[in-house]
Amino acid sequence: MARLEKFSDIWARACERKGGPAVVKSMLPDTLDIDEISQYTDAQLLSVMSKRVFQSGFVWRVVDNKWPAYEKAFFGFEPMKVLMLSPDQIQQRATDPELIRHQKKTQAIVDNAYMIQHINQEHGSFAEFIAHWPSDDITGLWQVLKKRGTRLGGNTGPYFLRAIGKDTFLLSQDVQAYLTGHNVVDAGFTSQTALRQTQAAFNHWQQESGMSLAQISRTISLGVGDNRV
């Protein structure tokens, strides 16, 4: 792995491309603290998680427009109520024209309700489990979501975390292009080696800059390629 570029240089490049520090700062995402994330209910988390699952590979606007119907069909995403659905009821929802016809993504709502319940049993609170996970091992949390949940691999799990305010970087196309082009990683991004190398780089930049992982990730994306954030 090559020597890391200074974050000050990454920042300067983004400012040059986007019109100055004030503009870049206005484009940086906010994150929530531990206490704020801990306040989420299981239903809120399952709703956001399920929405991100459906948005993967779909036009996000279509999913947004249909989400009120999902909230009604899945009882406000209360996990215990979702888990009471029979196979026939799940199938009906997977073929409902008011919703999105996708069997596997519909089943993922139920599977992820099980995951939330199991983590609650183990740790007392799914929200607190997420809230207290250390940012310097955020890829470890990605792996938990991928292994224990359904359809939460790739960027879906990280997008879910970003949506609820948990500090995480994203491996967008531009961030991947930067990491590859600067030899920060020397393996495929689905590998444990690449995730360790990426986490180490972001930890270094966070210590250097004092910025959140999410802000560092956004700054990188604003300085390269097509600015896919």
XYZ file of C-alpha atoms in Angstrom, residues 11-201:
191
model
C -9.570 18.917 0.990
C -7.814 21.483 -1.213
C -8.683 19.521 -4.354
C -12.357 19.320 -3.405
C -12.448 23.053 -2.654
C -10.847 23.852 -6.002
C -13.368 21.725 -7.888
C -16.484 22.836 -6.037
C -15.861 26.564 -5.552
C -14.189 27.002 -2.189
C -14.271 25.833 1.443
C -17.675 27.333 2.212
C -19.301 25.419 -0.629
C -17.649 22.134 0.351
C -18.596 22.567 4.017
C -22.223 23.126 2.991
C -22.178 19.775 1.180
C -20.819 17.706 4.046
C -23.213 15.291 5.792
C -24.167 15.504 9.453
C -23.974 12.593 11.887
C -25.717 11.870 15.176
C -24.124 11.133 18.517
C -24.536 7.962 20.583
C -27.464 9.281 22.624
C -29.355 10.432 19.536
C -28.955 7.123 17.681
C -29.934 5.215 20.828
C -33.365 6.900 20.727
C -34.445 5.148 17.527
C -37.196 2.568 17.883
C -36.910 -0.869 16.302
C -39.733 0.090 13.935
C -37.906 3.201 12.750
C -34.722 1.255 12.123
C -36.479 -1.572 10.281
C -38.305 0.955 8.102
C -35.124 2.788 7.105
C -33.272 -0.487 6.590
C -36.042 -1.926 4.418
C -36.258 1.252 2.372
C -32.554 1.095 1.613
C -32.913 -2.547 0.564
C -35.629 -1.614 -1.919
C -33.743 1.436 -3.174
C -30.776 -0.714 -4.141
C -31.079 -1.135 -7.909
C -34.319 0.863 -8.096
C -35.084 4.518 -8.781
C -35.113 6.014 -5.298
C -38.021 8.345 -6.131
C -40.251 5.353 -6.948
C -39.470 3.759 -3.586
C -40.056 7.060 -1.759
C -43.480 7.433 -3.375
C -44.540 3.919 -2.405
C -43.176 3.961 1.137
C -46.370 5.196 2.854
C -48.077 2.084 1.426
C -45.261 -0.057 2.863
C -45.688 1.543 6.287
C -49.365 0.562 6.176
C -48.811 -2.934 4.759
C -46.139 -3.794 7.333
C -47.814 -2.330 10.442
C -45.445 0.611 10.763
C -42.546 -1.865 10.610
C -43.012 -3.006 14.199
C -40.806 -6.142 14.153
C -43.101 -8.271 16.319
C -46.083 -7.509 14.069
C -44.047 -8.130 10.913
C -42.989 -11.511 12.291
C -46.616 -12.513 12.721
C -47.205 -12.423 8.955
C -47.932 -15.821 7.462
C -46.126 -17.029 4.297
C -49.333 -16.363 2.332
C -49.528 -12.807 3.662
C -45.887 -12.175 2.756
C -46.512 -13.527 -0.737
C -49.546 -11.277 -1.109
C -47.459 -8.242 -0.267
C -44.702 -9.331 -2.661
C -47.222 -9.272 -5.527
C -49.314 -6.280 -4.436
C -49.464 -3.677 -7.273
C -49.545 -0.907 -4.643
C -46.091 -2.023 -3.544
C -42.980 -3.138 -5.458
C -43.239 -6.657 -6.808
C -40.071 -8.260 -5.558
C -40.248 -11.517 -3.617
C -36.723 -11.529 -2.194
C -36.724 -7.918 -1.063
C -40.118 -8.352 0.523
C -38.876 -11.434 2.379
C -35.866 -9.392 3.515
C -38.198 -7.216 5.599
C -39.179 -10.284 7.606
C -35.647 -11.666 7.779
C -34.273 -8.359 9.040
C -37.040 -8.120 11.627
C -35.711 -11.445 12.942
C -32.189 -10.014 13.014
C -33.317 -7.006 15.031
C -35.123 -9.232 17.499
C -32.117 -11.522 17.905
C -29.724 -8.628 18.505
C -32.182 -7.192 21.020
C -32.105 -10.486 22.893
C -28.299 -10.503 22.888
C -27.573 -6.839 23.568
C -30.777 -5.352 24.971
C -31.277 -2.788 22.212
C -30.598 -2.830 18.487
C -30.353 0.971 18.457
C -27.774 1.001 21.245
C -25.881 -1.843 19.588
C -25.448 0.366 16.525
C -24.911 3.572 18.492
C -22.047 2.190 20.588
C -20.232 0.437 17.744
C -16.823 2.182 17.401
C -16.313 4.227 14.259
C -12.704 3.059 13.954
C -14.108 -0.384 13.084
C -17.175 0.670 11.116
C -16.485 -1.981 8.469
C -16.928 -4.529 11.243
C -20.489 -3.294 11.672
C -20.969 -3.558 7.903
C -20.002 -7.215 8.181
C -22.445 -7.857 11.024
C -25.294 -6.417 8.970
C -24.240 -8.408 5.918
C -23.854 -11.729 7.735
C -26.800 -11.530 10.104
C -29.196 -9.583 7.925
C -30.559 -10.116 4.440
C -29.604 -8.080 1.351
C -27.478 -5.711 3.444
C -24.171 -6.382 1.698
C -22.376 -4.048 -0.683
C -23.271 -0.425 0.003
C -26.782 -1.164 1.278
C -25.724 -1.621 4.899
C -23.520 1.493 4.869
C -26.295 3.542 3.213
C -28.639 2.412 5.988
C -26.137 3.532 8.618
C -25.626 6.872 6.872
C -29.405 7.362 6.687
C -29.804 7.012 10.470
C -26.877 9.320 11.205
C -24.294 6.679 12.166
C -20.851 7.864 11.165
C -19.596 5.809 8.245
C -17.771 6.292 4.994
C -19.277 5.003 1.751
C -17.520 3.069 -0.973
C -19.137 5.014 -3.804
C -17.706 4.662 -7.302
C -15.631 7.812 -6.877
C -14.293 6.822 -3.452
C -13.348 3.408 -4.814
C -11.671 5.054 -7.800
C -9.655 7.288 -5.477
C -8.598 4.440 -3.191
C -7.553 2.299 -6.151
C -5.870 5.114 -8.064
C -3.800 6.123 -5.045
C -2.919 2.508 -4.179
C -4.626 2.726 -0.807
C -6.034 -0.750 -1.416
C -4.455 -3.623 -3.306
C -7.368 -6.072 -3.280
C -10.999 -6.240 -4.367
C -13.364 -4.142 -2.274
C -15.378 -7.177 -1.200
C -12.309 -8.671 0.463
C -11.403 -8.393 4.131
C -7.973 -7.111 3.126
C -9.424 -4.142 1.241
C -11.827 -3.328 4.057
C -8.995 -3.343 6.597
C -6.855 -1.135 4.373
C -9.729 1.280 3.760
C -10.627 1.465 7.442
C -7.009 2.147 8.351
C -6.801 4.962 5.798
